[in-house]
């Protein structure tokens, strides 16, 4: 029976005209394309809706007690309202800018069951932030650093930094930390709040803790945090403290060098310079093999600027505030592959990206399953690239 069918098909092809064969080939291609599109549409991940309780945070009050749940600010809501107002006035909304920052630096820390490691990381980060950027205020130093402030700057009774020259370039100083507990089942939230309480009344309120009801994945937690930052710059860092936090100054410096005329830019912490170091060499053969295989996939599947990044997965990335609207609202991936989507979105929007070598060390307690998560990342990368290429994912 099969042989007869094959014979009939063969005879039909031999007797068909070239134009008919071309038509059959085109039709087959269209059908296969549609089938592939439907497949990608079905398997491509879609972030779940944000719950009302997830748009709130808690912090330590001046008397040392835990606050009630307060609403997180969301810069996109304000931006959308400004754009609607512009359109109603018959003005183009393309040049409407994100609202002004309230602090110089925002730190987002995604945390899933991190009660044992979070306190150590926060201590290193807050010590640096306090030393480098100090309390909330306004100053004329472009990099927000205390050590570069003008000598004329004076601390005012309201806690702000004043200057005798009324420089129009004045911008915010100060910092905030936004910890996103990603559906943690342990005492991650309690650990974060207890750490904030230990800072005393002046700095305790700068630590905000938001809780996701269900685990979204690292990418989902980072994206959620970046939605609610108030900083001129926003950095996310892993809760394990593997990245040398004081290298944040390097990211700020390199990002400011590449910012475009709209102030957009991204700086990516990189461990690529450590590939030949003892930290990497002493890893298992399997882990190093999977690392190099993933880099090859990135080079094949991602657009040129993203493919040129030697370390896309380092959990230490800095964004200027004007860059956020071009990246954060369009994120879909919530798994380990989310870093790549961020870089692809930056590339698509023409945002400059700098790769900056940083200090890094291996930390015990990683939740990454080397084999299965590596395979998952490869699969996620393929689906991510296909979804954007076939317009399953679109900028909204």
XYZ file of C-alpha atoms in Angstrom:
396
model
C 0.000 0.000 0.000
C 2.781 2.411 0.970
C 4.743 1.499 -2.123
C 1.750 2.292 -4.328
C 1.291 5.697 -2.690
C 4.957 6.499 -3.142
C 4.711 5.443 -6.788
C 1.676 7.658 -7.410
C 3.325 10.651 -5.739
C 6.516 10.061 -7.725
C 4.643 9.906 -11.015
C 2.679 13.038 -10.127
C 5.883 14.947 -9.423
C 7.545 13.731 -12.609
C 4.566 14.750 -14.710
C 3.953 18.081 -12.997
C 5.034 21.319 -14.608
C 7.713 23.462 -12.931
C 5.142 26.112 -12.031
C 2.924 23.523 -10.348
C 5.870 22.145 -8.384
C 6.758 25.651 -7.276
C 3.171 26.153 -6.129
C 3.214 22.889 -4.159
C 6.531 23.833 -2.561
C 5.262 27.278 -1.561
C 2.070 25.828 -0.135
C 4.042 23.266 1.869
C 6.321 25.981 3.191
C 3.363 28.123 4.242
C 1.693 25.215 6.016
C 4.887 24.304 7.865
C 5.408 27.939 8.851
C 1.890 28.146 10.249
C 2.340 24.901 12.148
C 5.615 26.166 13.600
C 4.010 29.491 14.566
C 1.194 27.690 16.366
C 3.733 25.495 18.156
C 5.758 28.514 19.342
C 2.570 30.345 20.320
C 1.544 27.407 22.521
C 4.892 26.751 24.209
C 6.179 30.324 24.558
C 5.844 31.346 28.222
C 3.448 34.113 29.191
C 3.978 35.854 32.540
C 1.091 35.439 34.963
C -0.871 38.479 36.062
C 0.483 40.464 38.983
C -1.584 40.098 42.146
C -2.661 43.153 44.100
C -0.693 42.131 47.191
C 2.466 41.893 45.070
C 2.316 45.626 44.323
C 2.932 46.464 47.983
C 5.966 46.501 50.253
C 6.860 46.581 53.920
C 9.677 48.352 55.692
C 10.841 49.217 59.195
C 9.185 52.267 60.725
C 11.054 54.833 62.801
C 9.970 53.123 66.021
C 11.407 49.795 64.857
C 8.094 48.146 64.019
C 7.204 46.563 60.682
C 4.995 48.820 58.592
C 1.669 47.884 57.100
C 1.650 46.979 53.394
C 2.198 50.159 51.383
C 1.750 50.591 47.617
C 4.883 50.408 45.519
C 5.414 53.332 43.127
C 5.216 52.288 39.472
C 6.941 54.606 37.034
C 5.145 53.123 34.007
C 1.726 54.170 35.302
C 2.905 57.767 35.511
C 4.584 57.510 32.108
C 1.435 56.101 30.494
C -0.650 58.905 32.003
C 1.760 61.514 30.681
C 1.588 59.968 27.210
C -2.220 59.941 27.271
C -2.238 63.596 28.294
C 0.137 64.475 25.460
C -2.023 62.672 22.902
C -5.155 64.412 24.190
C -3.393 67.730 23.615
C -2.498 66.665 20.084
C 1.197 66.431 20.942
C 3.416 63.493 20.047
C 3.926 61.152 22.984
C 7.168 59.741 21.593
C 9.334 62.181 23.526
C 7.525 61.924 26.858
C 10.127 61.061 29.492
C 9.932 58.790 32.519
C 9.351 60.604 35.819
C 12.351 62.078 37.608
C 14.272 59.845 40.030
C 14.085 60.262 43.802
C 17.429 58.620 44.618
C 20.639 58.056 42.720
C 20.893 54.271 43.019
C 18.272 51.538 43.323
C 19.353 47.997 44.135
C 16.985 45.125 43.288
C 17.700 41.797 44.998
C 15.705 38.735 43.849
C 15.555 36.230 46.696
C 14.106 32.741 46.865
C 14.662 30.924 50.164
C 17.763 32.991 50.913
C 17.564 33.345 54.696
C 21.092 31.953 55.080
C 22.894 34.091 52.497
C 20.854 37.287 52.189
C 22.139 39.054 55.309
C 25.785 38.732 54.281
C 25.098 40.093 50.811
C 23.006 42.995 52.139
C 25.703 43.993 54.616
C 28.311 44.304 51.864
C 25.903 46.143 49.560
C 24.532 48.608 52.112
C 27.975 49.409 53.517
C 29.061 50.365 50.004
C 25.871 52.265 49.120
C 25.979 54.259 52.347
C 29.663 55.098 51.929
C 29.416 55.949 48.245
C 26.026 57.641 47.920
C 25.004 58.575 51.453
C 21.542 59.779 52.473
C 18.820 60.897 50.106
C 19.375 64.425 48.818
C 20.327 66.471 45.770
C 23.786 67.304 44.532
C 25.630 68.427 41.410
C 27.920 65.389 41.132
C 26.916 63.470 38.028
C 27.875 60.110 39.496
C 26.092 60.691 42.813
C 29.203 59.812 44.792
C 29.921 61.468 48.138
C 33.636 61.693 47.421
C 33.024 63.794 44.284
C 30.565 66.294 45.764
C 31.289 69.997 45.555
C 32.770 71.459 48.744
C 29.979 74.034 48.828
C 27.334 71.357 49.295
C 25.766 71.530 52.738
C 23.407 69.218 54.622
C 20.075 70.991 55.077
C 17.655 70.483 57.989
C 15.308 68.532 55.700
C 18.044 65.984 54.987
C 18.755 67.246 51.464
C 22.106 68.315 50.086
C 22.076 71.999 49.164
C 24.525 73.906 46.987
C 25.428 77.579 46.789
C 25.587 77.598 42.998
C 22.029 76.425 42.181
C 23.485 74.209 39.456
C 20.769 73.148 37.005
C 22.541 69.810 36.631
C 21.606 68.911 40.198
C 20.423 65.349 40.569
C 19.536 62.945 43.340
C 21.911 61.321 45.753
C 21.078 58.507 48.121
C 20.016 54.921 47.590
C 17.315 52.334 48.162
C 17.199 48.539 48.281
C 14.176 46.632 46.990
C 14.191 42.971 47.998
C 11.802 40.740 46.062
C 10.978 37.551 47.947
C 10.087 35.212 45.100
C 7.528 33.022 46.840
C 10.026 32.089 49.560
C 8.968 29.385 52.011
C 11.651 30.130 54.610
C 12.384 33.271 56.628
C 13.742 35.371 53.761
C 11.309 38.230 54.450
C 11.998 38.179 58.192
C 15.744 38.134 57.534
C 15.481 41.170 55.246
C 13.372 43.160 57.708
C 15.582 42.233 60.643
C 18.618 43.406 58.685
C 16.850 46.699 57.947
C 16.033 47.113 61.642
C 19.718 46.664 62.496
C 20.612 49.736 60.399
C 18.909 52.143 62.781
C 16.281 54.788 62.110
C 18.149 56.782 59.435
C 18.655 53.950 56.935
C 16.128 51.267 57.948
C 13.369 52.804 55.830
C 15.530 52.614 52.699
C 15.112 48.827 52.661
C 11.812 47.818 51.071
C 10.613 44.216 51.000
C 8.014 42.979 48.507
C 6.660 39.421 48.476
C 5.476 37.459 45.457
C 2.728 35.013 46.392
C 4.038 32.301 44.071
C 7.529 31.712 42.730
C 7.963 33.389 39.331
C 11.621 32.597 38.747
C 14.636 34.868 39.004
C 13.722 36.761 35.838
C 10.204 37.422 37.074
C 11.478 38.695 40.430
C 14.064 40.999 38.821
C 11.541 42.395 36.344
C 9.051 42.966 39.162
C 11.638 44.888 41.140
C 12.691 47.044 38.198
C 9.058 48.092 37.729
C 9.141 49.849 41.072
C 12.580 51.452 41.360
C 12.960 55.147 42.126
C 16.622 55.528 41.196
C 18.427 57.425 38.480
C 20.202 54.110 38.025
C 18.950 50.638 38.895
C 21.145 47.608 39.436
C 20.129 44.062 40.215
C 22.415 41.730 42.101
C 22.081 38.106 43.166
C 21.334 37.396 46.830
C 24.319 35.042 47.090
C 26.798 37.927 47.046
C 28.983 36.291 44.395
C 29.636 39.597 42.617
C 32.026 42.094 44.195
C 29.554 44.829 45.023
C 32.016 47.715 45.118
C 32.564 47.116 41.401
C 29.236 48.891 40.961
C 31.320 52.056 40.607
C 32.875 50.545 37.467
C 29.441 49.875 35.993
C 28.289 53.431 36.727
C 31.424 54.916 35.210
C 31.265 52.843 32.017
C 27.512 53.319 31.597
C 27.851 57.099 31.831
C 30.451 56.976 29.071
C 28.060 55.320 26.622
C 24.690 56.916 27.491
C 22.913 58.248 24.413
C 21.381 61.718 24.106
C 18.274 60.493 25.946
C 20.327 59.154 28.844
C 19.739 55.507 27.944
C 22.346 52.884 28.653
C 23.011 49.438 30.129
C 26.168 48.162 31.821
C 26.665 44.405 32.134
C 28.924 42.933 34.786
C 31.140 40.305 33.176
C 33.108 37.300 34.391
C 34.543 36.580 30.933
C 38.031 37.656 32.052
C 37.940 34.856 34.645
C 37.519 32.010 32.125
C 41.124 30.905 32.526
C 41.258 31.508 36.265
C 41.376 28.874 38.983
C 37.756 29.637 39.952
C 36.579 28.447 36.539
C 39.227 25.856 35.710
C 38.525 23.872 38.872
C 34.865 23.465 37.876
C 33.751 20.098 36.569
C 34.341 19.215 32.931
C 30.562 18.960 32.409
C 29.925 22.457 33.746
C 32.598 24.025 31.552
C 31.392 22.061 28.519
C 27.825 23.248 29.042
C 29.046 26.835 29.518
C 30.889 26.849 26.195
C 27.976 25.124 24.433
C 25.581 27.788 25.700
C 27.890 30.537 24.442
C 27.867 28.899 21.017
C 24.069 28.822 21.012
C 23.972 32.481 21.969
C 26.272 33.336 19.101
C 24.057 31.418 16.666
C 20.608 32.449 17.899
C 20.873 36.023 19.127
C 21.243 39.282 17.151
C 24.753 40.694 16.649
C 25.150 43.074 19.606
C 23.720 40.559 22.073
C 25.839 37.760 20.614
C 28.919 39.938 21.144
C 28.377 40.002 24.923
C 30.787 37.437 26.364
C 28.890 36.950 29.635
C 25.143 37.444 29.371
C 24.302 35.537 32.556
C 26.188 37.461 35.221
C 23.722 38.564 37.901
C 25.014 42.128 38.116
C 23.501 44.532 35.575
C 22.959 48.288 35.708
C 20.291 50.283 33.852
C 19.853 54.004 33.479
C 16.335 55.132 34.313
C 15.457 56.308 30.757
C 16.353 52.811 29.447
C 13.799 51.004 31.641
C 10.626 51.767 29.581
C 12.234 50.168 26.532
C 13.002 46.913 28.351
C 10.967 46.154 31.474
C 7.365 46.406 30.113
C 8.229 44.074 27.228
C 9.777 41.230 29.222
C 8.309 37.729 28.870
C 10.955 35.345 30.144
C 10.954 34.722 33.890
C 13.457 31.875 33.951
C 17.270 31.859 33.894
C 17.273 33.068 30.275
C 15.720 36.468 31.110
C 19.106 38.241 30.911
C 19.297 37.485 27.202
C 15.840 38.909 26.566
C 16.814 42.115 28.367
C 19.881 42.489 26.162
C 17.902 41.689 23.005
C 15.314 44.328 23.906
C 18.072 46.858 24.555
C 19.614 46.069 21.182
C 16.256 46.335 19.394
C 15.706 49.773 20.961
C 19.191 50.976 20.018
C 20.300 51.299 23.649
C 24.094 51.242 24.112
C 25.432 48.347 26.202
C 28.816 48.174 27.925
C 30.358 44.941 29.207
C 32.412 45.580 32.328
C 34.808 43.104 34.030
C 33.951 42.634 37.714
C 35.233 40.641 40.659
C 33.368 37.413 41.324
C 33.719 34.275 43.404
C 31.916 30.958 43.630
C 29.387 30.748 46.488
C 28.045 27.531 47.940
C 24.310 26.932 48.017
C 23.451 27.616 44.374
C 19.974 26.478 43.325
C 21.160 25.900 39.755
C 21.049 22.285 38.580
C 23.929 22.346 36.131
C 22.642 19.737 33.678
C 18.884 20.242 33.697
C 18.958 24.015 34.022
C 21.509 24.239 31.203
C 19.223 22.205 28.953
C 16.326 24.375 30.078
C 18.264 27.515 29.213
C 19.069 26.180 25.743
C 15.409 25.342 25.155
C 14.332 28.711 26.588
C 16.767 30.549 24.332
C 15.426 28.781 21.236
C 11.797 29.531 22.167
C 12.630 33.121 23.100
C 14.368 33.831 19.798
C 11.635 32.153 17.775
C 8.851 33.973 19.643
C 10.339 37.387 18.921
C 11.332 36.489 15.341
C 7.810 35.286 14.499
C 6.063 38.142 16.330
C 4.516 35.860 18.925
C 6.093 38.359 21.313
C 5.622 42.008 20.419
C 6.309 45.365 21.989
C 3.032 46.552 23.456
